[in-house]
CSV table of C-alpha atoms in Angstrom, one decimal:
chain,number,residue,atom,x,y,z
Z,1015,UNK,CA,68.1,115.5,93.2
Z,1016,UNK,CA,70.0,116.8,90.2
Z,1017,UNK,CA,73.0,114.6,89.2
Z,1018,UNK,CA,75.3,113.6,86.4
Z,1019,UNK,CA,75.8,109.9,85.5
Z,1020,UNK,CA,76.8,107.4,82.9
Z,1021,UNK,CA,75.5,104.0,82.2
Z,1022,UNK,CA,78.1,103.1,79.5
Z,1023,UNK,CA,81.7,104.0,79.0
Z,1024,UNK,CA,83.0,106.3,76.3
Z,1025,UNK,CA,83.8,109.9,75.5
Z,1026,UNK,CA,82.5,112.4,78.0
Z,1027,UNK,CA,80.1,114.2,75.6
Z,1028,UNK,CA,78.6,110.9,74.5
Z,1029,UNK,CA,78.0,109.1,77.8
Z,1030,UNK,CA,77.6,111.7,80.6
Z,1031,UNK,CA,73.9,112.6,81.2
Z,1032,UNK,CA,72.5,115.2,83.5
Z,1033,UNK,CA,69.0,114.9,85.0
Z,1034,UNK,CA,67.2,114.0,88.2
Z,1035,UNK,CA,67.5,110.8,90.2
Z,1036,UNK,CA,66.3,109.8,93.7
Z,1037,UNK,CA,68.0,111.5,96.7
Z,1038,UNK,CA,69.8,108.8,98.7
Z,1039,UNK,CA,69.2,108.1,102.3
Z,1040,UNK,CA,72.0,107.3,104.8
Z,1041,UNK,CA,72.2,103.7,106.1
Z,1042,UNK,CA,73.9,102.7,109.4
Z,1043,UNK,CA,77.4,104.3,109.6
Z,1044,UNK,CA,76.7,106.7,106.8
Z,1045,UNK,CA,76.2,110.4,106.3
Z,1046,UNK,CA,74.2,112.3,103.7
Z,1047,UNK,CA,76.2,115.3,102.4
Z,1048,UNK,CA,74.5,118.2,100.7
Z,1049,UNK,CA,77.3,119.0,98.2
Z,1050,UNK,CA,78.5,122.4,97.0
Z,1051,UNK,CA,81.5,121.3,95.0
Z,1052,UNK,CA,82.6,118.2,93.1
Z,1053,UNK,CA,86.2,117.7,92.2
Z,1054,UNK,CA,87.2,116.1,88.8
Z,1055,UNK,CA,90.3,114.0,88.7
Z,1056,UNK,CA,92.1,112.1,85.9
Z,1057,UNK,CA,91.1,108.9,87.7
Z,1058,UNK,CA,87.4,109.8,87.3
Z,1059,UNK,CA,87.8,110.4,83.5
Z,1060,UNK,CA,89.7,107.1,83.1
Z,1061,UNK,CA,86.9,105.1,84.8
Z,1062,UNK,CA,84.4,106.8,82.5
Z,1063,UNK,CA,86.4,106.0,79.4
Z,1064,UNK,CA,87.3,102.4,80.4
Z,1065,UNK,CA,91.1,103.0,80.7
Z,1066,UNK,CA,93.2,99.8,80.2
Z,1067,UNK,CA,90.1,97.8,79.5
Z,1068,UNK,CA,88.3,98.4,82.8
Z,1069,UNK,CA,84.6,97.6,82.6
Z,1070,UNK,CA,81.5,99.2,84.0
Z,1071,UNK,CA,81.4,98.2,87.7
Z,1072,UNK,CA,77.8,99.1,88.1
Z,1073,UNK,CA,74.8,99.7,85.9
Z,1074,UNK,CA,74.9,103.4,86.6
Z,1075,UNK,CA,77.8,105.5,87.9
Z,1076,UNK,CA,77.6,109.0,89.4
Z,1077,UNK,CA,81.2,110.0,88.9
Z,1078,UNK,CA,83.8,111.7,91.0
Z,1079,UNK,CA,85.3,110.7,94.4
Z,1080,UNK,CA,86.0,114.1,95.9
Z,1081,UNK,CA,83.7,116.9,97.0
Z,1082,UNK,CA,82.7,119.4,99.7
Z,1083,UNK,CA,79.5,120.3,101.4
Z,1084,UNK,CA,77.4,120.1,104.6
Z,1085,UNK,CA,76.2,117.0,106.4
Z,1086,UNK,CA,72.5,117.0,106.0
Z,1087,UNK,CA,71.5,113.8,107.8
Z,1088,UNK,CA,73.1,110.8,109.4
Z,1089,UNK,CA,72.3,107.1,109.6
Z,1090,UNK,CA,72.0,104.9,112.7
Z,1091,UNK,CA,75.2,104.7,114.8
Z,1092,UNK,CA,76.5,108.1,113.6
Z,1093,UNK,CA,76.8,111.0,115.9
Z,1094,UNK,CA,73.8,113.3,115.1
Z,1095,UNK,CA,76.0,116.3,116.1
Z,1096,UNK,CA,77.6,116.0,112.7
Z,1097,UNK,CA,74.5,117.4,111.0
Z,1098,UNK,CA,75.3,120.9,109.8
Z,1099,UNK,CA,79.0,120.3,109.8
Z,1100,UNK,CA,81.0,121.4,106.7
Z,1101,UNK,CA,83.0,118.5,105.4
Z,1102,UNK,CA,85.5,117.4,102.7
Z,1103,UNK,CA,84.4,114.2,101.1
Z,1104,UNK,CA,86.9,111.8,99.6
Z,1105,UNK,CA,86.6,108.3,98.1
Z,1106,UNK,CA,82.9,108.6,97.4
Z,1107,UNK,CA,83.1,106.7,94.2
Z,1108,UNK,CA,85.8,104.3,95.2
Z,1109,UNK,CA,84.2,100.8,94.8
Z,1110,UNK,CA,80.8,102.5,95.0
Z,1111,UNK,CA,78.4,103.7,92.4
Z,1112,UNK,CA,77.3,107.1,93.8
Z,1113,UNK,CA,79.9,109.8,93.5
Z,1114,UNK,CA,79.9,113.6,94.1
Z,1115,UNK,CA,78.6,114.8,90.7
Z,1116,UNK,CA,75.3,115.4,92.3
Z,1117,UNK,CA,73.4,117.6,94.8
Z,1118,UNK,CA,73.7,114.9,97.5
Z,1119,UNK,CA,76.0,112.0,98.2
Z,1120,UNK,CA,75.9,109.3,100.8
Z,1121,UNK,CA,79.2,108.0,102.1
Z,1122,UNK,CA,80.5,106.2,105.2
Z,1123,UNK,CA,81.0,108.7,108.0
Z,1124,UNK,CA,84.8,108.1,107.9
Z,1125,UNK,CA,85.0,109.5,104.4
Z,1126,UNK,CA,83.7,113.0,105.5
Z,1127,UNK,CA,86.4,115.1,107.2
Z,1128,UNK,CA,85.2,118.2,109.1
Z,1129,UNK,CA,86.5,121.5,107.8
Z,1130,UNK,CA,87.7,124.6,109.7
Z,1131,UNK,CA,86.6,128.0,108.5
Z,1132,UNK,CA,90.0,128.6,106.9
Z,1133,UNK,CA,89.5,125.9,104.3
Z,1134,UNK,CA,87.2,126.8,101.5
Z,1135,UNK,CA,84.8,124.3,99.8
Z,1136,UNK,CA,86.8,124.8,96.5
Z,1137,UNK,CA,90.0,123.7,98.1
Z,1138,UNK,CA,88.4,121.0,100.1
Z,1139,UNK,CA,86.9,119.4,97.0
Z,1140,UNK,CA,90.4,119.5,95.4
Z,1141,UNK,CA,92.3,117.6,98.1
Z,1142,UNK,CA,91.1,114.0,98.0
Z,1143,UNK,CA,92.7,111.8,95.3
Z,1144,UNK,CA,95.7,114.0,94.4
Z,1145,UNK,CA,96.3,115.0,98.0
Z,1146,UNK,CA,96.1,111.6,99.6
Z,1147,UNK,CA,98.3,110.2,96.8
Z,1148,UNK,CA,100.9,113.0,97.3
Z,1149,UNK,CA,100.9,112.5,101.0
Z,1150,UNK,CA,101.5,108.7,100.6
Z,1151,UNK,CA,104.2,109.3,98.0
Z,1152,UNK,CA,106.1,111.6,100.4
Z,1153,UNK,CA,105.6,109.9,103.8
Z,1154,UNK,CA,104.9,106.2,103.2
Z,1155,UNK,CA,108.5,105.4,103.8
Z,1156,UNK,CA,109.2,107.6,106.8
Z,1157,UNK,CA,110.1,111.2,107.6
Z,1158,UNK,CA,111.8,113.3,104.9
Z,1159,UNK,CA,113.5,115.9,107.1
Z,1160,UNK,CA,117.0,116.4,105.9
Z,1161,UNK,CA,116.5,114.0,102.9
Z,1162,UNK,CA,116.6,114.9,99.3
Z,1163,UNK,CA,113.3,114.5,97.5
Z,1164,UNK,CA,112.8,114.7,93.8
Z,1165,UNK,CA,109.2,115.5,92.7
Z,1166,UNK,CA,108.5,115.1,89.0
Z,1167,UNK,CA,105.7,117.0,87.3
Z,1168,UNK,CA,105.5,119.8,89.9
Z,1169,UNK,CA,102.9,121.7,87.8
Z,1170,UNK,CA,100.4,118.8,88.2
Z,1171,UNK,CA,97.9,118.2,91.0
Z,1172,UNK,CA,99.8,115.5,92.8
Z,1173,UNK,CA,103.3,116.9,92.1
Z,1174,UNK,CA,102.3,120.4,93.4
Z,1175,UNK,CA,100.9,119.0,96.7
Z,1176,UNK,CA,103.8,116.6,97.1
Z,1177,UNK,CA,106.4,119.3,96.7
Z,1178,UNK,CA,104.7,121.5,99.3
Z,1179,UNK,CA,104.3,118.7,101.8
Z,1180,UNK,CA,108.0,117.7,101.4
Z,1181,UNK,CA,109.2,121.2,101.7
Z,1182,UNK,CA,107.1,121.8,104.8
Z,1183,UNK,CA,108.5,118.6,106.3
Z,1184,UNK,CA,112.1,119.8,106.0
Z,1185,UNK,CA,113.2,118.0,102.8
Z,1186,UNK,CA,115.8,119.2,100.4
Z,1187,UNK,CA,113.6,119.6,97.4
Z,1188,UNK,CA,114.2,119.2,93.7
Z,1189,UNK,CA,111.3,119.6,91.3
Z,1190,UNK,CA,111.0,119.0,87.6
Z,1191,UNK,CA,109.1,120.5,84.6
Z,1192,UNK,CA,109.0,119.2,81.1
Z,1193,UNK,CA,110.5,122.1,79.3
Z,1194,UNK,CA,112.9,125.0,80.1
Z,1195,UNK,CA,110.2,127.4,79.1
Z,1196,UNK,CA,108.1,126.1,82.0
Z,1197,UNK,CA,110.5,127.3,84.6
Z,1198,UNK,CA,109.6,131.0,84.2
Z,1199,UNK,CA,106.7,131.9,86.4
Z,1200,UNK,CA,106.6,128.6,88.2
Z,1201,UNK,CA,105.5,129.0,91.8
Z,1202,UNK,CA,107.7,126.3,93.4
Z,1203,UNK,CA,108.2,126.0,97.1
Z,1204,UNK,CA,110.8,128.3,98.6
Z,1205,UNK,CA,114.2,126.8,98.7
Z,1206,UNK,CA,113.5,124.2,96.0
Z,1207,UNK,CA,115.5,123.8,92.9
Z,1208,UNK,CA,113.8,123.5,89.5
Z,1209,UNK,CA,115.2,121.2,86.8
Z,1210,UNK,CA,113.9,121.0,83.2
Z,1211,UNK,CA,113.7,117.6,81.7
Z,1212,UNK,CA,114.8,118.9,78.3
Z,1213,UNK,CA,118.2,120.1,79.5
Z,1214,UNK,CA,120.4,117.2,80.7
Z,1215,UNK,CA,118.4,116.5,83.9
Z,1216,UNK,CA,120.7,113.8,85.2
Z,1217,UNK,CA,123.7,116.2,85.3
Z,1218,UNK,CA,121.6,118.9,86.8
Z,1219,UNK,CA,120.3,116.7,89.6
Z,1220,UNK,CA,123.7,115.2,90.3
Z,1221,UNK,CA,125.2,118.7,90.7
Z,1222,UNK,CA,122.5,119.4,93.3
Z,1223,UNK,CA,122.6,116.0,95.0
Z,1224,UNK,CA,126.0,114.3,94.2
Z,1225,UNK,CA,125.1,111.3,96.4
Z,1226,UNK,CA,121.8,110.9,94.8
Z,1227,UNK,CA,118.2,111.6,95.8
Z,1228,UNK,CA,116.5,109.6,98.6
Z,1229,UNK,CA,112.9,109.8,97.4
Z,1230,UNK,CA,111.4,110.2,93.9
Z,1231,UNK,CA,107.7,111.2,93.5
Z,1232,UNK,CA,107.1,109.8,90.0
Z,1233,UNK,CA,104.3,111.0,87.6
Z,1234,UNK,CA,105.5,109.0,84.6
Z,1235,UNK,CA,107.5,105.9,85.5
Z,1236,UNK,CA,107.6,104.7,81.8
Z,1237,UNK,CA,109.2,107.9,80.6
Z,1238,UNK,CA,111.5,108.6,83.6
Z,1239,UNK,CA,112.7,105.2,84.7
Z,1240,UNK,CA,116.2,105.6,83.3
Z,1241,UNK,CA,116.5,109.1,84.7
Z,1242,UNK,CA,115.4,108.0,88.2
Z,1243,UNK,CA,117.8,105.0,88.1
Z,1244,UNK,CA,120.6,107.4,87.3
Z,1245,UNK,CA,120.0,109.8,90.2
Z,1246,UNK,CA,118.6,107.5,93.0
Z,1247,UNK,CA,120.6,107.1,96.1
Z,1248,UNK,CA,121.4,103.7,97.7
Z,1249,UNK,CA,118.3,102.5,99.5
Z,1250,UNK,CA,116.2,105.1,97.8
Z,1251,UNK,CA,112.5,105.0,97.1
Z,1252,UNK,CA,110.7,105.7,93.8
Z,1253,UNK,CA,107.0,106.2,94.6
Z,1254,UNK,CA,105.0,106.1,91.4
Z,1255,UNK,CA,101.3,106.8,90.7
Z,1256,UNK,CA,101.1,106.7,86.9
Z,1257,UNK,CA,102.6,105.2,83.8
Z,1258,UNK,CA,101.3,104.9,80.3
Z,1259,UNK,CA,100.2,101.5,79.2
Z,1260,UNK,CA,99.9,98.3,81.2
Z,1261,UNK,CA,103.6,97.4,81.3
Z,1262,UNK,CA,106.7,99.3,82.2
Z,1263,UNK,CA,110.4,98.5,81.3
Z,1264,UNK,CA,112.7,99.2,84.2
Z,1265,UNK,CA,116.6,99.4,84.1
Z,1266,UNK,CA,117.2,96.4,86.3
Z,1267,UNK,CA,120.9,96.5,87.1
Z,1268,UNK,CA,121.2,100.1,88.4
Z,1269,UNK,CA,118.0,99.7,90.5
Z,1270,UNK,CA,119.2,96.3,91.8
Z,1271,UNK,CA,122.7,97.5,92.9
Z,1272,UNK,CA,121.2,100.7,94.5
Z,1273,UNK,CA,118.8,98.5,96.5
Z,1274,UNK,CA,115.9,100.6,95.3
Z,1275,UNK,CA,112.3,100.2,96.5
Z,1276,UNK,CA,109.7,101.0,93.8
Z,1277,UNK,CA,106.5,101.8,95.6
Z,1278,UNK,CA,103.3,101.7,93.5
Z,1279,UNK,CA,100.5,104.0,94.6
Z,1280,UNK,CA,96.9,103.1,93.8
Z,1281,UNK,CA,94.9,105.6,95.9
Z,1282,UNK,CA,91.6,103.7,95.8
Z,1283,UNK,CA,93.3,100.8,97.6
Z,1284,UNK,CA,95.2,102.5,100.4
Z,1285,UNK,CA,94.2,101.3,103.8
Z,1286,UNK,CA,91.2,103.2,105.3
Z,1287,UNK,CA,93.2,104.6,108.2
Z,1288,UNK,CA,96.0,105.8,105.9
Z,1289,UNK,CA,93.5,107.7,103.7
Z,1290,UNK,CA,91.8,109.3,106.7
Z,1291,UNK,CA,95.0,110.4,108.4
Z,1292,UNK,CA,96.3,111.8,105.2
Z,1293,UNK,CA,93.1,113.7,104.5
Z,1294,UNK,CA,93.1,115.2,108.0
Z,1295,UNK,CA,96.8,116.2,107.6
Z,1296,UNK,CA,96.0,117.9,104.2
Z,1297,UNK,CA,93.1,119.9,105.7
Z,1298,UNK,CA,95.3,121.0,108.6
Z,1299,UNK,CA,98.1,122.0,106.2
Z,1300,UNK,CA,95.7,124.2,104.2
Z,1301,UNK,CA,94.3,125.7,107.4
Z,1302,UNK,CA,97.8,126.6,108.6
Z,1303,UNK,CA,98.9,128.0,105.2
Z,1304,UNK,CA,101.6,125.5,104.3
Z,1305,UNK,CA,99.6,124.0,101.5
Z,1306,UNK,CA,98.0,126.0,98.6
Z,1307,UNK,CA,95.9,124.4,95.9
Z,1308,UNK,CA,95.2,126.2,92.7
Z,1309,UNK,CA,91.7,126.1,91.2
Z,1310,UNK,CA,91.6,126.5,87.4
Z,1311,UNK,CA,87.8,126.8,87.0
Z,1312,UNK,CA,84.4,126.0,88.5
Z,1313,UNK,CA,81.7,124.9,86.1
Z,1314,UNK,CA,78.0,124.2,86.5
Z,1315,UNK,CA,77.0,120.6,87.2
Z,1316,UNK,CA,75.4,120.2,83.8
Z,1317,UNK,CA,78.8,121.0,82.2
Z,1318,UNK,CA,80.4,117.9,83.5
Z,1319,UNK,CA,81.4,116.7,80.0
Z,1320,UNK,CA,83.3,120.0,79.5
Z,1321,UNK,CA,85.0,119.6,82.9
Z,1322,UNK,CA,86.1,116.0,82.0
Z,1323,UNK,CA,87.6,117.3,78.7
Z,1324,UNK,CA,89.5,120.0,80.5
Z,1325,UNK,CA,91.0,117.5,82.9
Z,1326,UNK,CA,91.9,115.1,80.0
Z,1327,UNK,CA,93.6,118.0,78.2
Z,1328,UNK,CA,96.0,118.6,81.1
Z,1329,UNK,CA,97.2,121.8,82.6
Z,1330,UNK,CA,97.6,123.4,86.0
Z,1331,UNK,CA,94.9,124.0,88.5
Z,1332,UNK,CA,92.0,121.9,89.6
Z,1333,UNK,CA,88.7,121.6,87.8
Z,1334,UNK,CA,85.5,121.6,89.9
Z,1335,UNK,CA,81.8,121.5,89.5
Z,1336,UNK,CA,79.4,123.7,91.3
Z,1337,UNK,CA,76.7,121.2,92.3
Z,1338,UNK,CA,74.2,123.9,93.2
Z,1339,UNK,CA,73.8,125.2,89.6
């Protein structure tokens, strides 16, 4: 089968290789998925570059955890009726060497969620890592109906999904963008309030939520810790999935006296049942129209290096690979 892989870490153009490798066969409890799309996430590019000193976990890695396609074969103990089923794949390269940057991937059957006709392969391949992280950030600490939720980085993949999930669940929603100029043209969920971080965000958020915000979905804990501490309500939760560097300074007294929970979210290590239920909820939300995921571009499989560079450059919309060309 055609695939992209790396056998050493480094810049995308230097280490990603495209060629032909053996097509895998499903073992007991596994399914073989004939892929149509592979989703590229920041976590995939960080593994490839050795972020924070991470080492090569395997001699050869086929990158990317998320994808979409059709079940082509099943291993022993898997229902053969799954063959021919369209599925969203998630977690393919989580503690495993073979990811979705290939024509085929083998995954445990639990990592392939059936898709209704209303969910396209493009959107299905864009849900996994960012969607499950967003779902956990919003709902890990209980329902949000009637609560005030602050979502930072609403233009990003996780932030966009988290904002839509919170709004659909009945939260009072505040979202942030980096600059005032980013507000124009922003497609934020109906009823949400947009705050720019370059224009006294503490005052703006406190005007909207004088008693503070109950939940914060945090894209940059290192940069926003003081802001979050200034606007969090008593017994509030800061759910964070990223910070630059390997250490973060936190303003201890205000977080202490507000009895704040800081929840760290490492999507590879969520419990299996948590990831599965989140993925099923995401697929259902897309099917019913309460969740929309923007696609920036779909590139051919052999342009994986360009796709990684696009993801590393930032910007709105998901980057995908067409594994059929």
